[in-house]
Every structure is written in structure tokens, then in C-alpha cells.
């Protein structure tokens, strides 16, 4: 399995375009989740449908937010508690605000930790794709990039970069 971004990513390019470009340039057929499930590009995503996770099988079932149906069943037959899921989604708003505040204050490690916690909480309730999934991932990436740039992290302490330092790409 190759976990690398080769350029055309799901939220900017349609699946057929991504697959074609990757096959031509890198000679492999992408098997990432976004390609397998044909996720929509970012400008096509809406909050109209949320894929709530089943607590029994970890699969998901789509819920149309305009629906007045109070119940949802997974493909495995188990009921999905919508009220609990919607409450947990509402609770993530405060976490999101906290992460954004820490990022704005340039508290990058704390912001990254909060964004990671937020993504885990959302992932326990709903399955991607959804717009916030992409946005949170981008903010985690931004925190990491602003903290470390393109350095290799080999330990837990960030070493300052000094002019003339030949070891600038490594953090001990």
C-alpha cells in the first residue's frame, strides 16, 4: 500500500481524471477509498446527506438532513441512534471553535491535537466524505507544515535551524 499524495486529490479532481493521470504518470491504478467509492469533488459536496456510522458493524447509512424520519437502519439491520449522533455532531462545534482559536493564536501543537481529536470524534459518528472532513485534514496538515516544514522527525524535540547547519532537514 502506498500512502502518498501523487498530485490529483479527491476534493479537486474527479475520480476518472485522477485515475487516468496516475496510470499515465506513475503506472498504477489508485485504490484509495475516495477512488473506490467515487467521492465527489469538494464543490459538489453538501451537508444535505450525512453517512451515520453503525455501532455494530462500523459501516454507514445515509441520512438526508431534510428527512423527517427519526430512525435509520444500517445495511446489517441494526438501528442507528440519530438523536445521539446529531447531539454528538452538535458537541463538536465547540471543539472546532477551540481548534480554530488555537490555530489563530499560533499554538500549533495544541491546535493540531484538538483538530485530531475533532476528526476522531466525527469519524466515530459519521463516515466521509463530507466537507468538514477535508477541511479538518487540511488544518492538521497546515499545523504540521507550520511546525516542521519538510523536515524528518526522528525524536520528540524540535531542533532550531541555524544558518550553515547541514542537518536542517532532521529534528532530533
mmCIF file with all atom_site columns, C-alpha atoms in Angstrom:
data_model
loop_
_atom_site.group_PDB
_atom_site.id
_atom_site.type_symbol
_atom_site.label_atom_id
_atom_site.label_alt_id
_atom_site.label_comp_id
_atom_site.label_asym_id
_atom_site.label_entity_id
_atom_site.label_seq_id
_atom_site.pdbx_PDB_ins_code
_atom_site.Cartn_x
_atom_site.Cartn_y
_atom_site.Cartn_z
_atom_site.occupancy
_atom_site.B_iso_or_equiv
_atom_site.pdbx_formal_charge
_atom_site.auth_seq_id
_atom_site.auth_comp_id
_atom_site.auth_asym_id
_atom_site.auth_atom_id
_atom_site.pdbx_PDB_model_num
ATOM 1   C CA . UNK A 1 1   ? 0.000   0.000  0.000   1.00 0.00 ? 1   UNK A CA 1
ATOM 2   C CA . UNK A 1 2   ? 1.317   3.424  -0.930  1.00 0.00 ? 2   UNK A CA 1
ATOM 3   C CA . UNK A 1 3   ? 0.044   6.235  1.269   1.00 0.00 ? 3   UNK A CA 1
ATOM 4   C CA . UNK A 1 4   ? 1.253   9.225  -0.698  1.00 0.00 ? 4   UNK A CA 1
ATOM 5   C CA . UNK A 1 5   ? -0.386  12.106 -2.472  1.00 0.00 ? 5   UNK A CA 1
ATOM 6   C CA . UNK A 1 6   ? 0.687   11.955 -6.103  1.00 0.00 ? 6   UNK A CA 1
ATOM 7   C CA . UNK A 1 7   ? -0.969  15.187 -7.102  1.00 0.00 ? 7   UNK A CA 1
ATOM 8   C CA . UNK A 1 8   ? -4.609  14.966 -8.144  1.00 0.00 ? 8   UNK A CA 1
ATOM 9   C CA . UNK A 1 9   ? -6.541  14.613 -4.904  1.00 0.00 ? 9   UNK A CA 1
ATOM 10  C CA . UNK A 1 10  ? -10.183 13.723 -4.435  1.00 0.00 ? 10  UNK A CA 1
ATOM 11  C CA . UNK A 1 11  ? -11.502 17.130 -3.447  1.00 0.00 ? 11  UNK A CA 1
ATOM 12  C CA . UNK A 1 12  ? -10.094 18.870 -6.543  1.00 0.00 ? 12  UNK A CA 1
ATOM 13  C CA . UNK A 1 13  ? -10.210 16.290 -9.339  1.00 0.00 ? 13  UNK A CA 1
ATOM 14  C CA . UNK A 1 14  ? -12.872 13.807 -10.402 1.00 0.00 ? 14  UNK A CA 1
ATOM 15  C CA . UNK A 1 15  ? -12.074 10.111 -9.967  1.00 0.00 ? 15  UNK A CA 1
ATOM 16  C CA . UNK A 1 16  ? -11.737 9.287  -13.674 1.00 0.00 ? 16  UNK A CA 1
ATOM 17  C CA . UNK A 1 17  ? -9.306  12.167 -14.142 1.00 0.00 ? 17  UNK A CA 1
ATOM 18  C CA . UNK A 1 18  ? -7.251  11.148 -11.076 1.00 0.00 ? 18  UNK A CA 1
ATOM 19  C CA . UNK A 1 19  ? -7.077  7.501  -12.103 1.00 0.00 ? 19  UNK A CA 1
ATOM 20  C CA . UNK A 1 20  ? -6.157  8.340  -15.695 1.00 0.00 ? 20  UNK A CA 1
ATOM 21  C CA . UNK A 1 21  ? -3.413  10.762 -14.658 1.00 0.00 ? 21  UNK A CA 1
ATOM 22  C CA . UNK A 1 22  ? -1.949  8.370  -12.094 1.00 0.00 ? 22  UNK A CA 1
ATOM 23  C CA . UNK A 1 23  ? -1.942  5.450  -14.541 1.00 0.00 ? 23  UNK A CA 1
ATOM 24  C CA . UNK A 1 24  ? -0.206  7.538  -17.209 1.00 0.00 ? 24  UNK A CA 1
ATOM 25  C CA . UNK A 1 25  ? 2.351   9.156  -14.929 1.00 0.00 ? 25  UNK A CA 1
ATOM 26  C CA . UNK A 1 26  ? 3.009   6.538  -12.221 1.00 0.00 ? 26  UNK A CA 1
ATOM 27  C CA . UNK A 1 27  ? 1.737   3.292  -13.831 1.00 0.00 ? 27  UNK A CA 1
ATOM 28  C CA . UNK A 1 28  ? -0.656  2.179  -11.123 1.00 0.00 ? 28  UNK A CA 1
ATOM 29  C CA . UNK A 1 29  ? -4.378  2.189  -10.541 1.00 0.00 ? 29  UNK A CA 1
ATOM 30  C CA . UNK A 1 30  ? -5.295  4.069  -7.395  1.00 0.00 ? 30  UNK A CA 1
ATOM 31  C CA . UNK A 1 31  ? -7.218  2.034  -4.830  1.00 0.00 ? 31  UNK A CA 1
ATOM 32  C CA . UNK A 1 32  ? -7.742  4.699  -2.190  1.00 0.00 ? 32  UNK A CA 1
ATOM 33  C CA . UNK A 1 33  ? -11.148 4.923  -0.525  1.00 0.00 ? 33  UNK A CA 1
ATOM 34  C CA . UNK A 1 34  ? -12.036 8.097  -2.417  1.00 0.00 ? 34  UNK A CA 1
ATOM 35  C CA . UNK A 1 35  ? -11.374 6.377  -5.758  1.00 0.00 ? 35  UNK A CA 1
ATOM 36  C CA . UNK A 1 36  ? -13.043 3.087  -4.810  1.00 0.00 ? 36  UNK A CA 1
ATOM 37  C CA . UNK A 1 37  ? -16.179 4.856  -3.565  1.00 0.00 ? 37  UNK A CA 1
ATOM 38  C CA . UNK A 1 38  ? -16.097 7.654  -6.162  1.00 0.00 ? 38  UNK A CA 1
ATOM 39  C CA . UNK A 1 39  ? -16.239 10.503 -3.650  1.00 0.00 ? 39  UNK A CA 1
ATOM 40  C CA . UNK A 1 40  ? -17.499 13.812 -5.025  1.00 0.00 ? 40  UNK A CA 1
ATOM 41  C CA . UNK A 1 41  ? -15.135 16.728 -5.511  1.00 0.00 ? 41  UNK A CA 1
ATOM 42  C CA . UNK A 1 42  ? -15.290 19.459 -2.884  1.00 0.00 ? 42  UNK A CA 1
ATOM 43  C CA . UNK A 1 43  ? -17.556 21.864 -4.763  1.00 0.00 ? 43  UNK A CA 1
ATOM 44  C CA . UNK A 1 44  ? -20.105 19.033 -5.225  1.00 0.00 ? 44  UNK A CA 1
ATOM 45  C CA . UNK A 1 45  ? -20.179 18.067 -1.532  1.00 0.00 ? 45  UNK A CA 1
ATOM 46  C CA . UNK A 1 46  ? -23.034 19.276 0.611   1.00 0.00 ? 46  UNK A CA 1
ATOM 47  C CA . UNK A 1 47  ? -24.186 18.795 4.173   1.00 0.00 ? 47  UNK A CA 1
ATOM 48  C CA . UNK A 1 48  ? -27.533 17.508 2.822   1.00 0.00 ? 48  UNK A CA 1
ATOM 49  C CA . UNK A 1 49  ? -26.570 13.862 3.331   1.00 0.00 ? 49  UNK A CA 1
ATOM 50  C CA . UNK A 1 50  ? -24.611 12.557 6.308   1.00 0.00 ? 50  UNK A CA 1
ATOM 51  C CA . UNK A 1 51  ? -23.399 8.957  6.448   1.00 0.00 ? 51  UNK A CA 1
ATOM 52  C CA . UNK A 1 52  ? -24.007 7.884  10.045  1.00 0.00 ? 52  UNK A CA 1
ATOM 53  C CA . UNK A 1 53  ? -21.864 5.028  11.338  1.00 0.00 ? 53  UNK A CA 1
ATOM 54  C CA . UNK A 1 54  ? -23.387 1.836  12.661  1.00 0.00 ? 54  UNK A CA 1
ATOM 55  C CA . UNK A 1 55  ? -22.160 0.915  16.149  1.00 0.00 ? 55  UNK A CA 1
ATOM 56  C CA . UNK A 1 56  ? -22.479 -2.792 15.311  1.00 0.00 ? 56  UNK A CA 1
ATOM 57  C CA . UNK A 1 57  ? -20.617 -3.171 12.008  1.00 0.00 ? 57  UNK A CA 1
ATOM 58  C CA . UNK A 1 58  ? -18.861 0.224  11.536  1.00 0.00 ? 58  UNK A CA 1
ATOM 59  C CA . UNK A 1 59  ? -20.431 0.634  8.084   1.00 0.00 ? 59  UNK A CA 1
ATOM 60  C CA . UNK A 1 60  ? -22.574 3.674  7.412   1.00 0.00 ? 60  UNK A CA 1
ATOM 61  C CA . UNK A 1 61  ? -26.060 4.553  6.253   1.00 0.00 ? 61  UNK A CA 1
ATOM 62  C CA . UNK A 1 62  ? -27.001 7.800  4.503   1.00 0.00 ? 62  UNK A CA 1
ATOM 63  C CA . UNK A 1 63  ? -29.309 10.211 6.253   1.00 0.00 ? 63  UNK A CA 1
ATOM 64  C CA . UNK A 1 64  ? -30.879 13.072 4.308   1.00 0.00 ? 64  UNK A CA 1
ATOM 65  C CA . UNK A 1 65  ? -30.942 16.095 6.591   1.00 0.00 ? 65  UNK A CA 1
ATOM 66  C CA . UNK A 1 66  ? -34.255 17.223 5.099   1.00 0.00 ? 66  UNK A CA 1
ATOM 67  C CA . UNK A 1 67  ? -35.844 13.919 6.108   1.00 0.00 ? 67  UNK A CA 1
ATOM 68  C CA . UNK A 1 68  ? -38.412 13.812 8.878   1.00 0.00 ? 68  UNK A CA 1
ATOM 69  C CA . UNK A 1 69  ? -37.723 10.126 9.546   1.00 0.00 ? 69  UNK A CA 1
ATOM 70  C CA . UNK A 1 70  ? -36.491 9.787  13.146  1.00 0.00 ? 70  UNK A CA 1
ATOM 71  C CA . UNK A 1 71  ? -34.980 6.326  12.563  1.00 0.00 ? 71  UNK A CA 1
ATOM 72  C CA . UNK A 1 72  ? -32.213 4.962  10.415  1.00 0.00 ? 72  UNK A CA 1
ATOM 73  C CA . UNK A 1 73  ? -31.133 1.372  9.837   1.00 0.00 ? 73  UNK A CA 1
ATOM 74  C CA . UNK A 1 74  ? -27.782 0.144  8.670   1.00 0.00 ? 74  UNK A CA 1
ATOM 75  C CA . UNK A 1 75  ? -27.454 -2.442 5.908   1.00 0.00 ? 75  UNK A CA 1
ATOM 76  C CA . UNK A 1 76  ? -26.673 -5.003 8.625   1.00 0.00 ? 76  UNK A CA 1
ATOM 77  C CA . UNK A 1 77  ? -30.158 -4.375 10.049  1.00 0.00 ? 77  UNK A CA 1
ATOM 78  C CA . UNK A 1 78  ? -29.065 -2.588 13.216  1.00 0.00 ? 78  UNK A CA 1
ATOM 79  C CA . UNK A 1 79  ? -30.789 0.667  14.158  1.00 0.00 ? 79  UNK A CA 1
ATOM 80  C CA . UNK A 1 80  ? -28.653 3.811  14.209  1.00 0.00 ? 80  UNK A CA 1
ATOM 81  C CA . UNK A 1 81  ? -29.432 6.249  17.007  1.00 0.00 ? 81  UNK A CA 1
ATOM 82  C CA . UNK A 1 82  ? -29.852 9.504  15.067  1.00 0.00 ? 82  UNK A CA 1
ATOM 83  C CA . UNK A 1 83  ? -30.592 11.650 18.104  1.00 0.00 ? 83  UNK A CA 1
ATOM 84  C CA . UNK A 1 84  ? -27.358 10.548 19.785  1.00 0.00 ? 84  UNK A CA 1
ATOM 85  C CA . UNK A 1 85  ? -25.404 11.067 16.564  1.00 0.00 ? 85  UNK A CA 1
ATOM 86  C CA . UNK A 1 86  ? -26.850 14.529 15.948  1.00 0.00 ? 86  UNK A CA 1
ATOM 87  C CA . UNK A 1 87  ? -26.119 15.516 19.567  1.00 0.00 ? 87  UNK A CA 1
ATOM 88  C CA . UNK A 1 88  ? -22.506 14.340 19.211  1.00 0.00 ? 88  UNK A CA 1
ATOM 89  C CA . UNK A 1 89  ? -22.178 16.324 15.968  1.00 0.00 ? 89  UNK A CA 1
ATOM 90  C CA . UNK A 1 90  ? -23.513 19.443 17.701  1.00 0.00 ? 90  UNK A CA 1
ATOM 91  C CA . UNK A 1 91  ? -20.995 18.931 20.519  1.00 0.00 ? 91  UNK A CA 1
ATOM 92  C CA . UNK A 1 92  ? -18.121 19.005 18.019  1.00 0.00 ? 92  UNK A CA 1
ATOM 93  C CA . UNK A 1 93  ? -18.842 22.657 17.184  1.00 0.00 ? 93  UNK A CA 1
ATOM 94  C CA . UNK A 1 94  ? -17.179 23.818 20.401  1.00 0.00 ? 94  UNK A CA 1
ATOM 95  C CA . UNK A 1 95  ? -14.147 21.623 19.714  1.00 0.00 ? 95  UNK A CA 1
ATOM 96  C CA . UNK A 1 96  ? -13.887 23.057 16.211  1.00 0.00 ? 96  UNK A CA 1
ATOM 97  C CA . UNK A 1 97  ? -14.023 26.616 17.531  1.00 0.00 ? 97  UNK A CA 1
ATOM 98  C CA . UNK A 1 98  ? -11.343 25.793 20.090  1.00 0.00 ? 98  UNK A CA 1
ATOM 99  C CA . UNK A 1 99  ? -9.043  24.330 17.420  1.00 0.00 ? 99  UNK A CA 1
ATOM 100 C CA . UNK A 1 100 ? -9.537  27.356 15.165  1.00 0.00 ? 100 UNK A CA 1
ATOM 101 C CA . UNK A 1 101 ? -8.785  29.707 18.067  1.00 0.00 ? 101 UNK A CA 1
ATOM 102 C CA . UNK A 1 102 ? -5.536  27.874 18.878  1.00 0.00 ? 102 UNK A CA 1
ATOM 103 C CA . UNK A 1 103 ? -4.508  27.952 15.224  1.00 0.00 ? 103 UNK A CA 1
ATOM 104 C CA . UNK A 1 104 ? -5.246  31.697 15.059  1.00 0.00 ? 104 UNK A CA 1
ATOM 105 C CA . UNK A 1 105 ? -3.097  32.211 18.183  1.00 0.00 ? 105 UNK A CA 1
ATOM 106 C CA . UNK A 1 106 ? -0.312  30.173 16.515  1.00 0.00 ? 106 UNK A CA 1
ATOM 107 C CA . UNK A 1 107 ? -0.481  27.475 19.221  1.00 0.00 ? 107 UNK A CA 1
ATOM 108 C CA . UNK A 1 108 ? 0.206   24.900 16.528  1.00 0.00 ? 108 UNK A CA 1
ATOM 109 C CA . UNK A 1 109 ? 0.801   21.774 18.588  1.00 0.00 ? 109 UNK A CA 1
ATOM 110 C CA . UNK A 1 110 ? -2.333  22.366 20.649  1.00 0.00 ? 110 UNK A CA 1
ATOM 111 C CA . UNK A 1 111 ? -4.365  23.183 17.521  1.00 0.00 ? 111 UNK A CA 1
ATOM 112 C CA . UNK A 1 112 ? -3.120  20.000 15.830  1.00 0.00 ? 112 UNK A CA 1
ATOM 113 C CA . UNK A 1 113 ? -4.070  17.917 18.879  1.00 0.00 ? 113 UNK A CA 1
ATOM 114 C CA . UNK A 1 114 ? -7.550  19.459 19.005  1.00 0.00 ? 114 UNK A CA 1
ATOM 115 C CA . UNK A 1 115 ? -8.116  19.019 15.257  1.00 0.00 ? 115 UNK A CA 1
ATOM 116 C CA . UNK A 1 116 ? -7.027  15.380 15.575  1.00 0.00 ? 116 UNK A CA 1
ATOM 117 C CA . UNK A 1 117 ? -9.434  14.864 18.486  1.00 0.00 ? 117 UNK A CA 1
ATOM 118 C CA . UNK A 1 118 ? -12.184 16.518 16.432  1.00 0.00 ? 118 UNK A CA 1
ATOM 119 C CA . UNK A 1 119 ? -11.569 14.279 13.424  1.00 0.00 ? 119 UNK A CA 1
ATOM 120 C CA . UNK A 1 120 ? -11.652 11.171 15.644  1.00 0.00 ? 120 UNK A CA 1
ATOM 121 C CA . UNK A 1 121 ? -14.928 12.266 17.261  1.00 0.00 ? 121 UNK A CA 1
ATOM 122 C CA . UNK A 1 122 ? -16.516 12.965 13.885  1.00 0.00 ? 122 UNK A CA 1
ATOM 123 C CA . UNK A 1 123 ? -15.195 9.689  12.485  1.00 0.00 ? 123 UNK A CA 1
ATOM 124 C CA . UNK A 1 124 ? -16.914 7.788  15.309  1.00 0.00 ? 124 UNK A CA 1
ATOM 125 C CA . UNK A 1 125 ? -20.272 9.288  14.287  1.00 0.00 ? 125 UNK A CA 1
ATOM 126 C CA . UNK A 1 126 ? -20.200 9.867  10.528  1.00 0.00 ? 126 UNK A CA 1
ATOM 127 C CA . UNK A 1 127 ? -18.234 8.479  7.606   1.00 0.00 ? 127 UNK A CA 1
ATOM 128 C CA . UNK A 1 128 ? -16.617 10.595 4.892   1.00 0.00 ? 128 UNK A CA 1
ATOM 129 C CA . UNK A 1 129 ? -16.919 12.210 2.505   1.00 0.00 ? 129 UNK A CA 1
ATOM 130 C CA . UNK A 1 130 ? -18.213 15.437 3.974   1.00 0.00 ? 130 UNK A CA 1
ATOM 131 C CA . UNK A 1 131 ? -16.790 18.963 3.654   1.00 0.00 ? 131 UNK A CA 1
ATOM 132 C CA . UNK A 1 132 ? -15.512 19.249 7.222   1.00 0.00 ? 132 UNK A CA 1
ATOM 133 C CA . UNK A 1 133 ? -13.503 16.023 6.810   1.00 0.00 ? 133 UNK A CA 1
ATOM 134 C CA . UNK A 1 134 ? -11.398 17.677 4.133   1.00 0.00 ? 134 UNK A CA 1
ATOM 135 C CA . UNK A 1 135 ? -11.167 20.999 5.979   1.00 0.00 ? 135 UNK A CA 1
ATOM 136 C CA . UNK A 1 136 ? -10.004 19.406 9.233   1.00 0.00 ? 136 UNK A CA 1
ATOM 137 C CA . UNK A 1 137 ? -7.423  17.280 7.416   1.00 0.00 ? 137 UNK A CA 1
ATOM 138 C CA . UNK A 1 138 ? -6.113  20.409 5.716   1.00 0.00 ? 138 UNK A CA 1
ATOM 139 C CA . UNK A 1 139 ? -5.839  22.208 9.061   1.00 0.00 ? 139 UNK A CA 1
ATOM 140 C CA . UNK A 1 140 ? -3.926  19.261 10.576  1.00 0.00 ? 140 UNK A CA 1
ATOM 141 C CA . UNK A 1 141 ? -1.592  19.337 7.566   1.00 0.00 ? 141 UNK A CA 1
ATOM 142 C CA . UNK A 1 142 ? -1.204  23.120 7.990   1.00 0.00 ? 142 UNK A CA 1
ATOM 143 C CA . UNK A 1 143 ? -0.260  22.715 11.671  1.00 0.00 ? 143 UNK A CA 1
ATOM 144 C CA . UNK A 1 144 ? 2.312   20.037 10.857  1.00 0.00 ? 144 UNK A CA 1
ATOM 145 C CA . UNK A 1 145 ? 3.761   22.043 7.983   1.00 0.00 ? 145 UNK A CA 1
ATOM 146 C CA . UNK A 1 146 ? 3.994   25.222 10.064  1.00 0.00 ? 146 UNK A CA 1
ATOM 147 C CA . UNK A 1 147 ? 5.632   23.288 12.925  1.00 0.00 ? 147 UNK A CA 1
ATOM 148 C CA . UNK A 1 148 ? 8.094   21.160 10.972  1.00 0.00 ? 148 UNK A CA 1
ATOM 149 C CA . UNK A 1 149 ? 8.131   22.177 7.310   1.00 0.00 ? 149 UNK A CA 1
ATOM 150 C CA . UNK A 1 150 ? 9.654   19.412 5.234   1.00 0.00 ? 150 UNK A CA 1
ATOM 151 C CA . UNK A 1 151 ? 11.858  18.014 7.986   1.00 0.00 ? 151 UNK A CA 1
ATOM 152 C CA . UNK A 1 152 ? 12.191  14.425 9.093   1.00 0.00 ? 152 UNK A CA 1
ATOM 153 C CA . UNK A 1 153 ? 11.102  13.951 12.698  1.00 0.00 ? 153 UNK A CA 1
ATOM 154 C CA . UNK A 1 154 ? 13.367  11.406 14.404  1.00 0.00 ? 154 UNK A CA 1
ATOM 155 C CA . UNK A 1 155 ? 12.649  12.274 18.002  1.00 0.00 ? 155 UNK A CA 1
ATOM 156 C CA . UNK A 1 156 ? 10.409  14.366 20.145  1.00 0.00 ? 156 UNK A CA 1
ATOM 157 C CA . UNK A 1 157 ? 12.234  17.700 20.309  1.00 0.00 ? 157 UNK A CA 1
ATOM 158 C CA . UNK A 1 158 ? 12.386  20.205 17.506  1.00 0.00 ? 158 UNK A CA 1
ATOM 159 C CA . UNK A 1 159 ? 15.909  21.429 16.872  1.00 0.00 ? 159 UNK A CA 1
ATOM 160 C CA . UNK A 1 160 ? 16.316  25.067 15.777  1.00 0.00 ? 160 UNK A CA 1
ATOM 161 C CA . UNK A 1 161 ? 17.517  25.701 12.247  1.00 0.00 ? 161 UNK A CA 1
ATOM 162 C CA . UNK A 1 162 ? 20.767  27.663 12.184  1.00 0.00 ? 162 UNK A CA 1
ATOM 163 C CA . UNK A 1 163 ? 22.409  29.214 9.114   1.00 0.00 ? 163 UNK A CA 1
ATOM 164 C CA . UNK A 1 164 ? 25.043  26.864 7.723   1.00 0.00 ? 164 UNK A CA 1
ATOM 165 C CA . UNK A 1 165 ? 23.572  23.850 9.540   1.00 0.00 ? 165 UNK A CA 1
ATOM 166 C CA . UNK A 1 166 ? 23.928  20.833 7.238   1.00 0.00 ? 166 UNK A CA 1
ATOM 167 C CA . UNK A 1 167 ? 21.419  18.840 9.270   1.00 0.00 ? 167 UNK A CA 1
ATOM 168 C CA . UNK A 1 168 ? 18.499  21.226 8.648   1.00 0.00 ? 168 UNK A CA 1
ATOM 169 C CA . UNK A 1 169 ? 16.063  18.529 7.482   1.00 0.00 ? 169 UNK A CA 1
ATOM 170 C CA . UNK A 1 170 ? 16.192  16.440 10.647  1.00 0.00 ? 170 UNK A CA 1
ATOM 171 C CA . UNK A 1 171 ? 14.546  17.033 14.002  1.00 0.00 ? 171 UNK A CA 1
ATOM 172 C CA . UNK A 1 172 ? 16.267  15.159 16.868  1.00 0.00 ? 172 UNK A CA 1
#
